[in-house]
XYZ file of C-alpha atoms in Angstrom:
647
model
C -10.336 -45.085 -64.899
C -11.190 -43.141 -61.750
C -8.271 -41.476 -59.998
C -8.483 -41.672 -56.246
C -7.283 -38.744 -54.171
C -4.017 -39.312 -52.424
C -4.309 -40.791 -48.962
C -3.902 -38.359 -46.092
C -1.332 -39.528 -43.634
C -2.790 -39.835 -40.133
C -1.401 -37.570 -37.439
C 1.053 -39.102 -35.058
C -0.093 -40.292 -31.709
C 1.825 -37.432 -30.054
C 0.003 -34.862 -32.191
C -3.346 -36.419 -31.387
C -2.644 -36.359 -27.656
C -1.477 -32.751 -27.862
C -4.680 -31.825 -29.686
C -6.810 -33.511 -27.056
C -4.938 -31.811 -24.253
C -5.446 -28.412 -25.904
C -9.144 -29.110 -26.365
C -9.514 -30.074 -22.708
C -7.749 -26.881 -21.659
C -9.861 -24.681 -23.921
C -13.139 -26.205 -22.761
C -12.390 -26.258 -19.049
C -10.855 -22.811 -18.997
C -13.631 -21.265 -21.098
C -16.351 -22.805 -18.919
C -14.619 -21.666 -15.717
C -14.140 -18.093 -16.937
C -17.689 -17.837 -18.308
C -19.048 -19.134 -15.002
C -17.016 -16.495 -13.187
C -18.522 -13.821 -15.378
C -22.025 -15.189 -14.834
C -21.900 -15.046 -11.034
C -20.243 -11.612 -10.608
C -21.607 -8.212 -11.518
C -19.334 -5.798 -13.305
C -17.640 -3.203 -11.082
C -16.390 0.286 -11.904
C -13.125 0.452 -10.002
C -9.777 2.118 -10.534
C -9.697 4.970 -13.056
C -13.227 4.072 -14.045
C -14.377 7.512 -15.224
C -11.579 7.696 -17.793
C -11.827 4.168 -19.159
C -15.628 4.063 -19.189
C -15.954 7.365 -21.020
C -13.325 6.317 -23.581
C -15.112 2.991 -24.072
C -18.485 4.702 -24.552
C -16.896 7.187 -26.944
C -15.221 4.489 -29.026
C -18.439 2.426 -29.169
C -20.515 5.467 -30.124
C -18.459 7.496 -32.570
C -15.272 5.545 -33.193
C -12.908 7.988 -31.480
C -11.774 8.521 -27.887
C -12.356 12.249 -27.511
C -14.959 12.855 -24.828
C -18.251 14.461 -25.862
C -21.433 15.462 -24.062
C -23.268 12.509 -25.503
C -20.678 10.173 -23.972
C -21.154 11.760 -20.569
C -24.931 11.428 -20.850
C -24.554 7.789 -21.857
C -22.481 6.756 -18.804
C -24.363 8.720 -16.142
C -26.676 5.835 -15.405
C -23.791 3.386 -15.193
C -21.744 5.274 -12.600
C -22.287 5.727 -8.891
C -24.454 8.712 -7.830
C -21.486 10.413 -6.121
C -19.827 10.730 -9.550
C -22.555 13.108 -10.741
C -20.743 16.204 -9.512
C -17.567 15.102 -11.318
C -19.437 14.428 -14.545
C -21.092 17.833 -14.263
C -17.683 19.493 -13.913
C -16.372 17.572 -16.909
C -19.376 18.516 -19.013
C -18.992 22.162 -18.056
C -15.303 22.064 -18.980
C -16.068 20.701 -22.434
C -17.769 23.996 -23.317
C -15.010 26.254 -21.974
C -11.982 26.170 -24.232
C -9.990 28.054 -21.610
C -10.224 25.106 -19.213
C -7.239 22.823 -19.779
C -8.156 20.304 -17.072
C -11.960 20.114 -16.756
C -11.590 17.179 -14.329
C -8.503 15.412 -12.913
C -7.741 12.595 -15.340
C -8.790 14.573 -18.415
C -6.844 17.083 -20.482
C -7.541 19.289 -23.469
C -5.603 18.259 -26.563
C -3.972 20.332 -29.253
C -7.122 20.085 -31.363
C -9.233 21.662 -28.601
C -11.027 18.420 -27.716
C -10.893 16.765 -24.283
C -9.237 13.391 -23.818
C -8.482 11.051 -20.914
C -4.841 11.149 -19.881
C -4.511 7.356 -19.845
C -3.951 5.633 -23.184
C -7.069 4.170 -24.803
C -5.957 0.625 -25.763
C -7.849 -0.991 -22.873
C -11.010 0.950 -23.667
C -10.748 0.191 -27.389
C -10.579 -3.528 -26.627
C -13.649 -3.170 -24.399
C -15.687 -1.185 -26.960
C -16.988 -4.193 -28.945
C -18.346 -6.148 -25.925
C -19.675 -2.839 -24.534
C -21.692 -2.294 -27.713
C -22.836 -5.920 -27.782
C -24.031 -5.760 -24.156
C -25.909 -2.548 -24.916
C -27.799 -4.255 -27.704
C -28.590 -7.316 -25.578
C -29.690 -5.347 -22.499
C -26.795 -6.692 -20.424
C -25.001 -4.218 -18.142
C -22.301 -2.756 -20.425
C -19.879 -2.495 -17.494
C -19.273 -6.235 -17.877
C -17.256 -5.426 -20.989
C -14.181 -5.081 -18.775
C -14.727 -8.588 -17.429
C -14.600 -9.785 -21.048
C -11.283 -8.047 -21.746
C -9.645 -9.122 -18.470
C -10.740 -12.753 -18.679
C -9.914 -12.955 -22.385
C -6.303 -12.224 -21.431
C -6.492 -14.821 -18.669
C -7.646 -17.280 -21.334
C -4.678 -16.304 -23.525
C -2.445 -16.864 -20.504
C -3.867 -20.377 -20.265
C -2.822 -21.018 -23.883
C 0.691 -19.771 -23.143
C 0.948 -22.003 -20.077
C -0.296 -24.934 -22.145
C 2.740 -24.489 -24.378
C 4.980 -24.108 -21.348
C 3.769 -27.315 -19.608
C 2.260 -29.360 -22.476
C -0.285 -30.506 -19.911
C -3.825 -29.224 -19.489
C -4.003 -29.915 -15.713
C -0.654 -28.173 -15.148
C -1.641 -25.228 -17.330
C -4.895 -24.885 -15.392
C -2.948 -25.047 -12.140
C -0.737 -22.250 -13.435
C -3.789 -20.129 -14.250
C -5.119 -20.810 -10.751
C -1.818 -19.709 -9.265
C -2.004 -16.490 -11.307
C -5.538 -15.807 -10.079
C -4.435 -16.460 -6.498
C -1.468 -14.084 -6.910
C -3.584 -11.006 -7.551
C -5.753 -11.961 -10.493
C -8.782 -12.573 -8.301
C -8.441 -9.085 -6.885
C -8.371 -7.245 -10.213
C -10.159 -9.336 -12.836
C -13.428 -7.500 -12.085
C -11.931 -4.002 -12.103
C -12.508 -1.543 -14.947
C -8.786 -0.915 -15.216
C -6.025 -2.737 -17.109
C -4.053 -4.316 -14.249
C -5.391 -7.843 -14.861
C -4.842 -7.473 -18.604
C -1.280 -6.196 -18.193
C -0.300 -8.847 -15.632
C -1.760 -11.740 -17.658
C -0.189 -10.505 -20.888
C 3.175 -10.026 -19.198
C 3.178 -13.516 -17.688
C 2.073 -14.985 -21.030
C 4.944 -13.131 -22.685
C 7.454 -14.734 -20.336
C 5.965 -18.172 -20.886
C 5.838 -17.947 -24.669
C 9.305 -16.473 -25.172
C 11.047 -19.014 -22.941
C 9.129 -21.910 -24.513
C 10.013 -20.974 -28.100
C 7.213 -18.654 -29.302
C 8.973 -15.261 -29.355
C 6.591 -13.488 -31.775
C 3.579 -14.224 -29.579
C 5.678 -13.182 -26.599
C 6.525 -9.823 -28.184
C 2.855 -9.265 -28.948
C 1.892 -9.908 -25.310
C 4.627 -7.747 -23.800
C 3.796 -4.961 -26.234
C 0.108 -5.221 -25.349
C 0.918 -5.049 -21.634
C 3.120 -1.998 -22.161
C 0.323 -0.032 -23.876
C -1.177 0.786 -20.491
C 1.866 0.277 -18.245
C 4.826 1.550 -20.313
C 7.656 0.371 -18.032
C 6.755 -3.244 -18.947
C 8.572 -2.611 -22.269
C 11.812 -3.177 -20.323
C 10.894 -6.856 -20.414
C 11.852 -6.989 -24.081
C 15.486 -6.281 -23.230
C 15.519 -8.896 -20.474
C 13.800 -11.794 -22.235
C 16.842 -13.072 -24.216
C 19.032 -12.974 -21.107
C 16.351 -14.688 -19.013
C 15.907 -17.423 -21.629
C 19.672 -18.035 -21.597
C 19.735 -18.166 -17.772
C 17.050 -20.844 -17.806
C 19.133 -23.094 -20.123
C 22.065 -24.025 -17.889
C 23.923 -26.030 -20.563
C 23.856 -23.270 -23.191
C 27.101 -21.321 -23.741
C 26.797 -17.539 -23.804
C 27.727 -17.412 -27.503
C 24.888 -19.748 -28.385
C 22.521 -17.655 -26.260
C 23.463 -14.531 -28.210
C 23.008 -16.328 -31.520
C 19.594 -17.619 -30.448
C 18.481 -14.079 -29.504
C 19.589 -12.720 -32.910
C 17.599 -15.180 -34.994
C 14.813 -13.726 -37.152
C 11.832 -14.835 -35.086
C 13.129 -13.635 -31.673
C 14.135 -10.336 -33.278
C 10.722 -10.048 -34.925
C 8.997 -10.642 -31.579
C 11.084 -8.007 -29.808
C 10.517 -5.559 -32.662
C 6.768 -6.156 -32.565
C 6.709 -5.439 -28.834
C 8.742 -2.275 -29.364
C 6.375 -1.022 -32.093
C 3.363 -1.539 -29.859
C 5.117 0.306 -27.006
C 5.739 3.260 -29.356
C 2.034 3.624 -30.226
C 1.043 5.486 -27.002
C 4.112 7.714 -27.343
C 3.096 8.698 -30.866
C -0.526 9.180 -29.780
C 0.469 11.433 -26.886
C 2.804 13.455 -29.087
C 0.082 13.938 -31.677
C -2.707 14.660 -29.187
C -0.964 16.633 -26.429
C 2.399 17.620 -27.870
C 4.365 15.502 -25.383
C 5.310 11.824 -25.352
C 3.434 11.260 -22.082
C 0.815 13.624 -20.701
C 0.703 11.663 -17.428
C 4.435 12.137 -16.934
C 4.006 15.859 -17.578
C 1.162 16.608 -15.153
C 1.022 13.735 -12.687
C 4.538 12.695 -11.756
C 7.585 14.062 -9.958
C 11.129 12.662 -9.999
C 11.651 13.909 -6.430
C 9.229 11.236 -5.198
C 11.552 8.389 -6.200
C 13.340 6.999 -3.188
C 14.002 3.970 -0.977
C 10.852 4.652 1.041
C 8.544 4.116 -1.896
C 10.596 1.225 -3.214
C 10.300 -0.516 0.151
C 6.593 0.356 0.196
C 5.898 -1.255 -3.185
C 7.521 -4.523 -2.211
C 7.053 -4.831 1.558
C 4.294 -2.504 2.779
C 1.940 -4.500 4.993
C -1.139 -2.855 3.503
C -0.451 -2.894 -0.215
C 3.027 -4.287 -0.923
C 3.892 -7.143 -3.236
C 4.533 -9.409 -0.261
C 0.787 -9.262 0.470
C 0.069 -10.576 -3.044
C 2.571 -13.447 -3.266
C 3.634 -14.539 0.255
C 3.527 -18.274 -0.419
C 4.722 -17.969 -4.034
C 7.818 -16.083 -2.862
C 8.451 -18.577 -0.063
C 8.101 -21.582 -2.361
C 10.369 -20.025 -4.996
C 13.101 -19.258 -2.469
C 12.881 -22.462 -0.380
C 11.957 -25.097 -2.966
C 12.949 -23.532 -6.268
C 16.586 -24.591 -5.871
C 16.222 -28.150 -4.582
C 17.693 -31.032 -6.582
C 19.765 -28.798 -8.875
C 23.386 -29.107 -9.775
C 25.696 -26.230 -8.928
C 25.855 -24.848 -12.452
C 22.089 -24.926 -12.690
C 21.733 -23.175 -9.320
C 24.137 -20.451 -10.435
C 22.117 -19.810 -13.589
C 18.904 -19.801 -11.596
C 20.427 -17.261 -9.195
C 21.222 -15.065 -12.190
C 17.646 -15.441 -13.376
C 16.354 -14.399 -9.950
C 18.643 -11.373 -9.871
C 17.428 -10.428 -13.358
C 13.806 -10.713 -12.258
C 14.540 -8.581 -9.195
C 16.156 -5.961 -11.401
C 13.148 -6.056 -13.738
C 10.685 -5.616 -10.878
C 12.669 -2.644 -9.529
C 12.925 -1.144 -13.021
C 9.163 -1.544 -13.515
C 8.576 0.335 -10.268
C 10.703 3.418 -10.958
C 8.087 5.202 -13.128
C 5.398 4.112 -10.680
C 7.283 5.740 -7.792
C 7.009 9.102 -9.555
C 3.203 9.237 -9.390
C 1.783 11.778 -6.976
C -1.069 9.631 -5.662
C 0.983 6.755 -4.277
C -1.847 5.418 -2.142
C -4.154 5.192 -5.148
C -7.145 2.943 -5.741
C -6.265 -0.634 -4.831
C -7.876 -3.965 -4.053
C -5.714 -4.564 -1.005
C -2.536 -5.108 -3.013
C -1.187 -2.085 -4.869
C -1.987 -2.201 -8.587
C 1.659 -1.720 -9.570
C 2.786 -4.388 -7.142
C 0.424 -6.909 -8.731
C 1.878 -6.885 -12.207
C 5.433 -6.222 -10.968
C 5.229 -9.638 -9.281
C 4.865 -11.537 -12.563
C 8.593 -12.209 -13.126
C 8.759 -14.059 -9.793
C 5.606 -16.043 -10.532
C 7.073 -17.032 -13.877
C 10.276 -18.284 -12.258
C 8.223 -20.546 -10.002
C 6.192 -21.803 -12.974
C 9.404 -22.570 -14.876
C 10.724 -24.517 -11.894
C 7.492 -26.503 -11.854
C 7.900 -27.131 -15.589
C 11.210 -28.825 -14.914
C 9.826 -31.061 -12.170
C 8.905 -34.555 -13.349
C 6.549 -34.867 -10.395
C 5.046 -31.850 -8.687
C 5.276 -31.611 -4.875
C 1.508 -31.847 -4.534
C 1.280 -31.373 -0.779
C 3.570 -28.354 -0.883
C 1.769 -26.854 -3.865
C -1.624 -27.407 -2.206
C -0.339 -25.548 0.842
C 0.865 -22.704 -1.342
C -2.504 -22.463 -3.043
C -4.295 -22.395 0.323
C -2.037 -19.655 1.684
C -2.454 -17.644 -1.498
C -6.226 -18.086 -1.292
C -6.127 -16.757 2.265
C -4.001 -13.825 1.113
C -6.532 -12.987 -1.594
C -9.401 -13.220 0.875
C -7.617 -10.897 3.290
C -6.659 -8.394 0.571
C -10.184 -8.267 -0.850
C -11.632 -7.013 2.443
C -10.244 -3.472 2.478
C -9.549 -0.550 0.175
C -6.851 2.104 -0.105
C -8.540 4.150 2.657
C -8.454 1.334 5.245
C -5.744 -0.512 7.111
C -5.407 -4.163 6.152
C -5.552 -7.015 8.689
C -1.782 -7.628 8.761
C -0.913 -3.954 9.177
C -3.612 -3.586 11.859
C -2.275 -6.617 13.745
C 1.281 -5.248 13.737
C 0.187 -1.772 14.819
C -1.787 -3.267 17.712
C 1.020 -5.477 18.977
C 4.317 -4.050 17.666
C 3.694 -0.615 16.157
C 7.388 0.255 15.873
C 7.763 -2.428 13.180
C 5.493 -0.689 10.665
C 6.314 2.801 9.408
C 4.641 3.278 6.026
C 4.866 6.103 3.553
C 3.169 9.170 5.122
C 0.491 9.254 2.406
C -0.468 5.638 3.094
C -0.804 6.175 6.833
C -2.570 9.536 6.558
C -5.211 8.418 4.049
C -5.965 5.156 5.773
C -6.080 6.756 9.217
C -8.436 9.492 8.020
C -10.514 7.210 5.801
C -10.263 9.390 2.708
C -8.004 9.586 -0.335
C -6.128 12.881 -0.479
C -2.479 12.700 -1.406
C -1.794 16.221 -0.026
C -1.051 15.167 3.538
C -1.942 17.944 5.999
C 1.056 19.111 8.057
C -1.283 20.932 10.456
C -2.880 17.826 11.885
C -1.911 14.546 13.544
C -3.059 11.208 12.145
C -3.775 8.269 14.411
C -4.695 4.606 14.277
C -6.921 3.904 17.293
C -8.217 0.744 18.947
C -11.049 1.253 21.444
C -10.158 4.919 21.732
C -6.478 4.272 22.415
C -3.928 5.518 19.884
C -1.769 2.593 18.856
C 0.233 4.575 16.275
C 0.261 8.242 15.313
C 2.024 10.416 12.765
C 2.608 14.165 12.746
C 4.724 16.759 10.983
C 7.801 18.091 12.741
C 6.417 21.625 12.478
C 3.248 20.801 14.466
C 3.458 22.891 17.672
C 1.107 20.925 19.940
C 0.876 17.221 19.207
C -1.233 16.431 22.278
C -3.958 18.906 21.288
C -3.894 17.683 17.691
C -4.316 14.074 18.817
C -6.638 14.466 21.786
C -8.291 17.876 21.648
C -7.989 21.019 23.703
C -7.376 20.584 27.410
C -6.085 17.014 27.136
C -2.657 15.497 27.037
C -1.145 12.280 25.813
C -0.104 9.465 28.083
C 2.359 6.798 27.044
C 3.906 6.231 23.647
C 7.413 6.557 22.303
C 8.706 8.599 19.431
C 9.618 6.348 16.504
C 11.152 6.681 13.081
C 11.085 9.838 10.975
C 9.783 9.487 7.420
C 11.155 11.807 4.732
C 12.861 13.723 7.510
C 9.788 15.664 8.634
C 7.063 13.137 9.408
C 7.424 11.630 12.883
C 5.795 8.433 14.088
C 4.639 7.857 17.670
C 4.273 4.276 18.778
C 1.579 3.497 21.294
C -0.345 2.655 23.223
C -1.068 6.360 23.727
C -4.046 7.444 25.824
C -5.740 10.795 25.689
C -6.211 12.012 29.271
C -7.280 15.234 30.925
C -4.488 16.492 33.223
C -5.262 16.228 36.930
C -4.420 19.403 38.883
C -5.530 19.697 42.487
C -5.014 22.742 44.706
C -4.237 22.287 48.425
C -7.695 23.505 49.481
C -9.125 20.364 47.847
C -6.657 17.857 49.227
C -9.004 16.791 51.987
C -12.064 16.447 49.729
C -10.361 15.078 46.605
C -9.579 11.396 46.415
C -6.852 11.973 43.819
C -4.342 13.820 46.015
C -3.973 12.988 49.717
C -1.851 15.115 52.000
C 0.840 13.297 53.974
C 3.257 14.450 56.657
C 5.502 17.493 56.432
C 2.960 20.211 55.639
C 1.701 23.226 57.531
C -1.844 24.589 57.506
C -3.713 25.982 54.505
C -3.072 29.704 54.035
C -4.688 32.367 51.874
C -2.381 35.336 51.226
C -4.301 38.537 50.384
C -5.103 38.634 46.653
C -3.231 35.386 45.953
C -4.192 31.695 45.535
C -4.439 29.508 48.605
C -1.499 27.294 49.322
C 0.321 25.263 51.923
C 3.889 25.599 53.233
C 6.111 22.583 53.604
C 7.311 22.098 57.148
C 10.583 20.392 57.900
C 13.079 18.605 55.714
C 10.639 16.194 54.077
C 7.043 16.515 52.851
C 4.817 13.733 51.501
C 1.896 13.388 49.098
C -0.085 10.468 47.729
C -1.629 10.726 44.237
C -3.946 8.004 43.024
C -5.812 7.511 39.739
C -7.849 4.616 38.354
C -6.071 3.659 35.126
C -2.522 2.225 35.335
C -0.305 3.930 32.790
C -2.752 6.763 32.205
C -0.192 9.417 33.198
C 3.526 9.701 32.615
C 4.479 12.915 34.426
C 4.130 14.400 37.906
C 3.536 18.152 38.054
C 4.022 20.112 41.278
C 3.891 23.911 41.256
C 4.736 26.329 44.027
C 7.028 29.106 45.221
C 10.233 28.803 47.186
C 11.137 30.455 50.456
C 14.390 32.402 50.581
C 17.435 30.212 50.033
C 15.542 27.331 48.369
C 15.864 26.837 44.639
C 15.242 23.135 44.089
C 13.693 20.021 45.568
C 14.679 16.363 45.451
C 11.692 14.341 44.214
C 11.328 10.667 45.094
C 8.438 8.746 43.483
C 7.519 5.300 44.762
C 10.989 4.960 46.252
C 12.797 6.010 43.066
C 14.963 9.085 43.319
C 14.368 11.253 40.246
C 16.905 13.902 41.229
C 16.711 17.621 41.909
C 13.924 19.644 40.266
C 12.925 23.297 40.151
C 9.279 23.070 41.263
C 8.819 26.825 41.088
C 9.272 26.525 37.299
C 6.626 23.801 37.187
C 8.842 21.446 35.183
C 7.144 18.012 34.878
C 8.873 15.046 36.500
C 8.780 11.725 34.699
C 6.976 8.933 36.555
C 9.102 5.776 36.897
C 7.391 2.632 35.574
C 4.470 4.774 34.437
C 2.975 1.991 32.327
C 2.087 -0.050 35.432
C 1.630 2.670 38.028
C -1.705 4.059 39.278
C -0.632 5.303 42.753
C 2.257 7.670 43.475
C 3.928 7.937 46.863
C 5.692 11.300 46.501
C 8.433 12.405 48.879
C 9.842 15.916 48.584
C 13.246 16.499 50.220
C 13.840 20.205 50.554
C 17.154 21.849 49.902
C 17.349 24.496 52.636
C 14.276 24.742 54.876
C 14.489 27.599 57.417
C 12.411 29.613 59.845
C 11.004 32.946 58.577
C 11.680 34.645 61.977
C 11.630 34.458 65.763
C 7.842 34.464 65.920
C 7.483 31.525 63.466
C 9.379 28.399 64.342
C 8.371 26.463 61.251
C 11.083 25.346 58.832
C 9.719 26.489 55.423
C 10.958 25.655 51.938
C 8.099 25.265 49.383
C 4.725 27.019 49.255
C 2.659 24.384 47.408
C 0.026 25.770 45.033
C -0.903 22.746 42.935
C -0.194 19.026 42.532
C -1.262 16.679 39.794
C -0.362 14.398 36.932
C -0.433 14.588 33.152
């Protein structure tokens, strides 16, 4: 008698549908990401020299110490301008006395040279790098593989969060439009860290804590402050379950699987610390040589979140607006309170992430529009919006479409400039309302000068110009001659108002500010010059022996007319001369406005009323005590005019 195998029970309809949804997600997402790779060349951006050399080293000899053969291997992959840096690095390899052969590299305790960034990102890229070498594909595309592989993993996490392939794909699209599109093709770990962090939030709060711990730990390998997420995840999960008592939330966090996930993330975080201790003798070589606690402050915190060139607001303008304006609709009070706690927790996380970032010396570092730190620091807020969408039975399609369009526009705008250029929003504000934008001095200096150099020069003035007109300028308080620094020798500034001080010593000037050559006309040229025209109340031109020619005032009042082509070009009237006995001051009236008494012998400039709209000055000088010099000269003299002009 033949024994038949036991019948296999068919999967439930729910399981079959879930399997089909996962298959659809995998296929669509894989095809989309592969297509993205196919149409874009790999780019070396960010800390490319470090990561590329570590990748080449790992692919060649299975370790991340940098050798001459590694430098030779990457020369053809890097831009020509990097040759001088690679030469310096190669030279430093041979000299054991050189501790830092090139910024970004440091000699370890074993005498070998290593990159100062941890190698996890490069180790992950080593296998595709080697494969591309063998298949004659540009090895630089290995970073596309690592970045998009994490985006794919994010898609799997969002599939668990939504249990819907279209919604999971929409979530991936929202991630890409919140900074992912800017950094997926960079040879630096920002895209990997952000995707892993967002996946960690999604998996932990949807009941997969071990996978969440793995993702958060992976993200923290290159950006250590992300490890703080592990302490916040249990509290965040409780906040998102409005009906759960606090005691039950604590019990849920202490179950074996959540604890195992948090422990796994903590172990991964500890790997770079152990590596740094073993290799350099400190837990973080970057913290030792490239950071300063004195740099932490409200200015940099504001800059990370709200700077109009590189702040987080540039990355997620519509996401933030939708979260704040729609994320609370239709909720009961208890649920709103819990959601408010979740938002406060996410704000605290984002600030905590940013504290180590604020210590770095090169604040205005390589960026694709949005600051690299601001990109992944935004993930807690993006997750909150995704969780709110998870709870919605029907998505607000019109609203969400608008958000996606605004985010797409934000990505397009951010992709058009680098860390040495002003972005379109910052440029617009500086053209129309410059007093509203006062960035960190390093940001303004490097973008105004068009070069990255975090040692801002106190001996020069930095300016943002439009058609030759300074719309905003910045200078150090110790600079003796701002006008010369801005405009060159022999010129002065016209217009502008002093604005906010940054860090106490950097002063902003808000334009428009024009550079103009001062106009100074002597009386012998009054009749031939069109700028200054002599009016009533003056005597004849005189030339005292060995002294400049001049002209005495005659009577109680003397008049001048000064005209120039450009309204607002000058802000001060300058009249110089010498007083006759008994006269020490003159009342100066400009275009009918009495400016008060002035000592014209001292040459003190007089402010021009309504200078911004004025191009002709009707000047009336009322003398204090005009008198006759003697019986043979009946003129009433007060001021011997030597020069008149504007500046």
